[in-house]
XYZ file of C-alpha atoms in Angstrom:
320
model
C -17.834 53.051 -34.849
C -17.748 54.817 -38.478
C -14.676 54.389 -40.567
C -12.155 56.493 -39.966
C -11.405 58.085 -43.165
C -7.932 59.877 -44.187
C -8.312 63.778 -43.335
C -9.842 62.607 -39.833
C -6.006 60.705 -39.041
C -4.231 64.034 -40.835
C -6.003 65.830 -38.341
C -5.501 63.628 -35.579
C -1.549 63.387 -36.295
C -1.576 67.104 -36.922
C -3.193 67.775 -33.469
C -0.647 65.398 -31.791
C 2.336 67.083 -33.041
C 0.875 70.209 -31.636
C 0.100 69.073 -28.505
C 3.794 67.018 -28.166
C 5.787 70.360 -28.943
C 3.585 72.689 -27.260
C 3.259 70.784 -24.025
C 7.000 69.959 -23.907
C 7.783 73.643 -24.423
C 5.011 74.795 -21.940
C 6.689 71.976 -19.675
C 10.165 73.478 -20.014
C 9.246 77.217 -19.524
C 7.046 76.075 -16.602
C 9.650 73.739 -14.669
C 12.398 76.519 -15.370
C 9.899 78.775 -13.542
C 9.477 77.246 -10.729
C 13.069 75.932 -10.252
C 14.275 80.549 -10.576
C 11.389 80.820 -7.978
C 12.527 78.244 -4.898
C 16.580 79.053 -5.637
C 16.467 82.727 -5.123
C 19.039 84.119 -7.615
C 18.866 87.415 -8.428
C 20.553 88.663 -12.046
C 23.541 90.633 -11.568
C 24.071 94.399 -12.721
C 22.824 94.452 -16.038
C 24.830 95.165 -19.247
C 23.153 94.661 -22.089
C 19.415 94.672 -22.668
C 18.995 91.212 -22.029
C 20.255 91.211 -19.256
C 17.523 94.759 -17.834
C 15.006 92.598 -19.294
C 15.929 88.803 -17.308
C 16.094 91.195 -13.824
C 12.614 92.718 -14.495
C 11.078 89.562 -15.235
C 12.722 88.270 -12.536
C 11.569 90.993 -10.212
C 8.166 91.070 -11.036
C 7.166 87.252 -11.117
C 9.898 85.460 -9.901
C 11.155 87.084 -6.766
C 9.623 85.956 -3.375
C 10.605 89.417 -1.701
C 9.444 91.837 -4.491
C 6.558 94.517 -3.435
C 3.986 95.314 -5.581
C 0.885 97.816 -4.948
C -2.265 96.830 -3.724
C -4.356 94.703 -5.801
C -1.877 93.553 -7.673
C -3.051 89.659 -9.240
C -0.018 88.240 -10.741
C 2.642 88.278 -7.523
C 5.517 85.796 -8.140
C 3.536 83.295 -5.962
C 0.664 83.018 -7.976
C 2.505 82.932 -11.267
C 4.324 80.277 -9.609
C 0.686 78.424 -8.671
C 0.326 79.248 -12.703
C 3.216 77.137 -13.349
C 2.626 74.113 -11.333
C -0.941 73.754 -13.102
C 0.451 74.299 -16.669
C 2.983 71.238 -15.814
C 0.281 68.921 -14.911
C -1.876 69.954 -17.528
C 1.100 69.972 -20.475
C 2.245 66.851 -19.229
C -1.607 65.050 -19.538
C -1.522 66.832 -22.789
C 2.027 64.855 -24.116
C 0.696 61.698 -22.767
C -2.520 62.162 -24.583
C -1.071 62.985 -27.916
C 1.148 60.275 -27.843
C -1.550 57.747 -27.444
C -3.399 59.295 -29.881
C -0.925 58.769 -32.228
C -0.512 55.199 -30.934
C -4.584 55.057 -31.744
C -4.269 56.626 -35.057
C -1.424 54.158 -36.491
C -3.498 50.534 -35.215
C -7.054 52.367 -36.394
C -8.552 50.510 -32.747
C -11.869 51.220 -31.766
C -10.707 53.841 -29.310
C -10.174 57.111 -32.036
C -13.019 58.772 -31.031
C -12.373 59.021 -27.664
C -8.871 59.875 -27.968
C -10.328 62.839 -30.262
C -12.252 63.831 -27.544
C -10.072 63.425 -24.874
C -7.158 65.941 -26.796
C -10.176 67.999 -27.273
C -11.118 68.371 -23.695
C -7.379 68.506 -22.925
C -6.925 71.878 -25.265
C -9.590 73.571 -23.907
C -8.812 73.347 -20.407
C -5.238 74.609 -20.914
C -6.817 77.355 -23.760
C -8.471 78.480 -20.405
C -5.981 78.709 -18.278
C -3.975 80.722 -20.609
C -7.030 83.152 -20.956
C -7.181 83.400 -17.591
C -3.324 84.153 -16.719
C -3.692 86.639 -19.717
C -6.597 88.249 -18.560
C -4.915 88.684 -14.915
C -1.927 90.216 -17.009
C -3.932 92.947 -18.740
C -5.751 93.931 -15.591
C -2.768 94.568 -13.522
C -0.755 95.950 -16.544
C -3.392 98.881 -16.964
C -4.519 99.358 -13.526
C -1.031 99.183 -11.126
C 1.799 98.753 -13.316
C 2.364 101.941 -15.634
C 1.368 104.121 -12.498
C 3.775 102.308 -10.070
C 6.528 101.516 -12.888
C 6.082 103.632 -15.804
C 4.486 102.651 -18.829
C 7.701 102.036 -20.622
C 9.297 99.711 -17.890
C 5.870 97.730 -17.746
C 5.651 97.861 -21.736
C 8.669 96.088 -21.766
C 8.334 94.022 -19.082
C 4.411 92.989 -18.759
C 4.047 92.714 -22.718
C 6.517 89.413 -23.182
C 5.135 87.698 -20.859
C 1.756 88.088 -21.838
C 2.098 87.572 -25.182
C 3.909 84.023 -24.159
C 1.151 83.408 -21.867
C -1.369 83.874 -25.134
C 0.923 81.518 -27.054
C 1.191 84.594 -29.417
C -2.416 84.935 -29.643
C -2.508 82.759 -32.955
C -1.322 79.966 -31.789
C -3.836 80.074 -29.160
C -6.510 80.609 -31.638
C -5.248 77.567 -33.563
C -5.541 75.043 -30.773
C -8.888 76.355 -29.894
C -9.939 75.461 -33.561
C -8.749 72.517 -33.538
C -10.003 70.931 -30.801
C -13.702 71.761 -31.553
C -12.885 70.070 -34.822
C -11.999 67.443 -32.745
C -14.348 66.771 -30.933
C -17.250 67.110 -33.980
C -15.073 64.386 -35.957
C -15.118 62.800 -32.142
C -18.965 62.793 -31.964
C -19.199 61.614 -35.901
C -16.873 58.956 -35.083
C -18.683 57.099 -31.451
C -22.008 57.148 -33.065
C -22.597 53.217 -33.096
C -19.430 52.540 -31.108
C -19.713 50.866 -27.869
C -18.421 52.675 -24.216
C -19.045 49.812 -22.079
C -17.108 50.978 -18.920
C -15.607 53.895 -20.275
C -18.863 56.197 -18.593
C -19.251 57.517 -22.294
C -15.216 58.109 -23.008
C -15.151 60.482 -19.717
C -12.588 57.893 -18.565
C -11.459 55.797 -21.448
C -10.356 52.525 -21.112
C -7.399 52.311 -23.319
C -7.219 49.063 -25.933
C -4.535 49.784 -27.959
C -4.993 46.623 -30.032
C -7.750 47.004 -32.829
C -10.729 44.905 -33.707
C -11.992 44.064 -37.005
C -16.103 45.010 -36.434
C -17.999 41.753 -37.092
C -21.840 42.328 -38.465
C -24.758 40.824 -36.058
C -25.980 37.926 -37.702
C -29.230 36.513 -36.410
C -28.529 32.746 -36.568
C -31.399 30.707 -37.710
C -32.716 27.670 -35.741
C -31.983 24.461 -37.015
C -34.313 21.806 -37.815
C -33.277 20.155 -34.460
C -34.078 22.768 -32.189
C -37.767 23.224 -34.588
C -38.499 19.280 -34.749
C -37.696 18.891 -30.627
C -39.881 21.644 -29.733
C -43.006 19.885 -31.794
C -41.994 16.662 -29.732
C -42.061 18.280 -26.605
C -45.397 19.976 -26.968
C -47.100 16.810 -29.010
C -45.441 14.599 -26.230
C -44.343 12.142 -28.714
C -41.665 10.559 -27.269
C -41.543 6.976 -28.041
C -38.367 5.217 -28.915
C -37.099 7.326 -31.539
C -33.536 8.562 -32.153
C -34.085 12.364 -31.996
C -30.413 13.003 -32.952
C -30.688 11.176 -36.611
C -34.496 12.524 -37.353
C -33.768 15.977 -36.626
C -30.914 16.028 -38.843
C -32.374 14.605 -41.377
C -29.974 12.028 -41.701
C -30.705 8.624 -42.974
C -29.927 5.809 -40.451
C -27.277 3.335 -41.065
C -29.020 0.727 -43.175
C -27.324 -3.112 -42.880
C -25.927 -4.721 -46.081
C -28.248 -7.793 -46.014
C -31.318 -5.077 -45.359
C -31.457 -2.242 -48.168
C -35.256 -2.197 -48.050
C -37.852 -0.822 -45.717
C -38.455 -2.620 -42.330
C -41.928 -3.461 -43.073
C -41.223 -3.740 -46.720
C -43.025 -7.649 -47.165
C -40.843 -7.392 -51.324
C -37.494 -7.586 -49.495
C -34.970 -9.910 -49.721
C -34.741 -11.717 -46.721
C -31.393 -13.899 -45.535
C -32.485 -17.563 -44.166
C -32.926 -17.091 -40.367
C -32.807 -21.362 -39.334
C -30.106 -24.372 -40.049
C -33.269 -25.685 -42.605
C -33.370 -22.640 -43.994
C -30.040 -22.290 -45.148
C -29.309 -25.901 -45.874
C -26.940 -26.310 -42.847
C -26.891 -28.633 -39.915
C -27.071 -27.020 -36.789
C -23.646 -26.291 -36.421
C -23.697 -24.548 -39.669
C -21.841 -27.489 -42.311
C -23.225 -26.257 -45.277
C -24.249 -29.391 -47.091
C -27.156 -31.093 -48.502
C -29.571 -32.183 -45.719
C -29.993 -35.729 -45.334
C -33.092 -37.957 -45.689
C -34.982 -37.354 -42.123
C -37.563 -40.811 -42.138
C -36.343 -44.553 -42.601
C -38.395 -44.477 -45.739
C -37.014 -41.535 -46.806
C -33.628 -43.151 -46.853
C -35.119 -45.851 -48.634
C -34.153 -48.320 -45.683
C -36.206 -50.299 -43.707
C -37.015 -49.667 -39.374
C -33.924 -51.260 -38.508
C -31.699 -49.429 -41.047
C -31.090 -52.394 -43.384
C -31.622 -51.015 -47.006
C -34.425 -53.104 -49.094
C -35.975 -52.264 -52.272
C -39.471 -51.535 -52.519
C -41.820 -54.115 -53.581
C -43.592 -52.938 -57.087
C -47.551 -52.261 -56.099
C -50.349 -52.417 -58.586
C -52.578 -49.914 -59.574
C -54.847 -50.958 -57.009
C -52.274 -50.120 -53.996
C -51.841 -53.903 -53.400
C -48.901 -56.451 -53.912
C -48.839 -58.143 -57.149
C -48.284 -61.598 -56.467
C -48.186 -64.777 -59.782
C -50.107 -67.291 -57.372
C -53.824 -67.481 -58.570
C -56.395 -67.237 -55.603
């Protein structure tokens, strides 16, 4: 969805406002209407002018008994069939502009069909009013001023017709308005979603808003790259895939900080020997292993090796 900008929530508070007073007034009238119709009370003798015009009024679309010529369109029934549409409708229009309104204040992702939905709204009722006005006019020139007078009808027909118009102006106004509507509705829902809404025809209200979130293509890792080459090269000797795809050096021990088959390493002693420890690990010098390495003789008793000549034999004084 576009960003809403400032004159599109003037408008949209504007066109609530309109629809909240109009459709409570319309409600009002309507209910009043219809309540005169099903009680059957008749104004008394008039005294005032008022009072003349209440009792025609009443005569010509309120009263179940009144006859009218042939032809006639508006009888008091069907004025009264008038009035039990214009409650339904004025009362979906209220609803509607209070949600809007709702919309409007939490900027949610549901604006432009709330535009479109006042729109659509408007135009239904604009219709109905043409259509009652219409039906006004044609028995107000054809039936009425012959059957009546023109001055009775005049006074009479006139009101009510120029209520049913909304004073012409008025009705003009809302008509303008809700195409403006629904063009700032239709500039608004291009690259907004209606998942389940069958395109906003029958909105699914969320009156809390989202902040919109840019699609982000996320880019494979070297994991997901390196395990796909050992999959397809079917490479998989003992290797932990977890640390080479990361690229993460092993742990490394703190006796080992070269390369395995590094042969320049320091190596630890691996046998007793080798670390100048008995086999139970008392470090100490090692002992002598061999009798004549202790300097003793087979049977452990120390002796002192005889001097030998340069010749390897014993050097004895006797002469032979």
């Amino acid at each position: 969805m576009a960003h809403v900008t400032s004159g599109q929530i003037t408008l949209g508070k504007a066109a609530s406002l309109l629809g909240i007073i109009q459709g409570i007034a319309w409600f009002a009238l309507s209910l009043a209407c219809i309540i005169e119709y099903n009680i059957k009370t008749p104004p008394q003798n008039a005294t005032s002018y008022m009072d003349t015009f209440n009792s025609r009024v009443y005569y010509f679309y309120l009263y179940k008994d009144a006859k009218f010529p042939p032809g006639t369109s508006v009888t008091p029934l069907a004025f009264t069939v008038f009035m039990c549409i214009y409650i339904v409708l004025n009362t979906a229009w209220v609803v509607t502009s209070v949600v809007q309104l709702n919309v409007l204040r939490k900027l949610s992702l549901n604006v432009p069909i709330v535009f479109k939905d006042w729109a659509l709204i408007t135009w239904i009722i604009s219709l109905v009013d043409l259509i009652l006005v219409i039906m006004l006019g044609f028995d107000y020139g054809r039936y009425c001023k012959d059957a009546y007078g023109e001055e009775h009808c005049t006074n009479t027909v006139i009101p009510i017709l120029v209520i049913a118009a909304r004073g012409f102006i008025l009705w003009f106004v809302n008509v303008i308005i809700a195409w403006r509507m629904l063009v700032n509705a239709d500039l608004l829902r291009r690259g907004g979603s209606y998942e389940g809404t069958f395109g906003g025809i029958f909105p699914i209200y969320r009156i809390t808003g989202h902040i919109p979130r840019a699609n982000v293509s996320s880019a494979p890792s070297l994991y997901s790259q390196q395990a796909v080459n050992i999959n397809t090269e079917k490479n998989l000797w003992n290797v932990n895939l977890r640390t080479a795809m990361d690229a993460r050096t092993p742990p490394v021990s703190p006796r080992n900080t070269q390369g395995f088959f590094d042969n320049n390493r320091s190596r630890s002693p691996k046998t007793p020997y080798e670390r100048n420890q008995e086999f139970f690990g008392n470090n100490r010098p090692l002992s002598p292993r061999t009798p004549y390495e202790r300097n003793q003789d087979f049977f452990g008793v120390s002796r002192t090796p005889s001097p030998r000549s340069p010749n390897g034999r014993n050097h004895f004084s006797s002469r032979y």
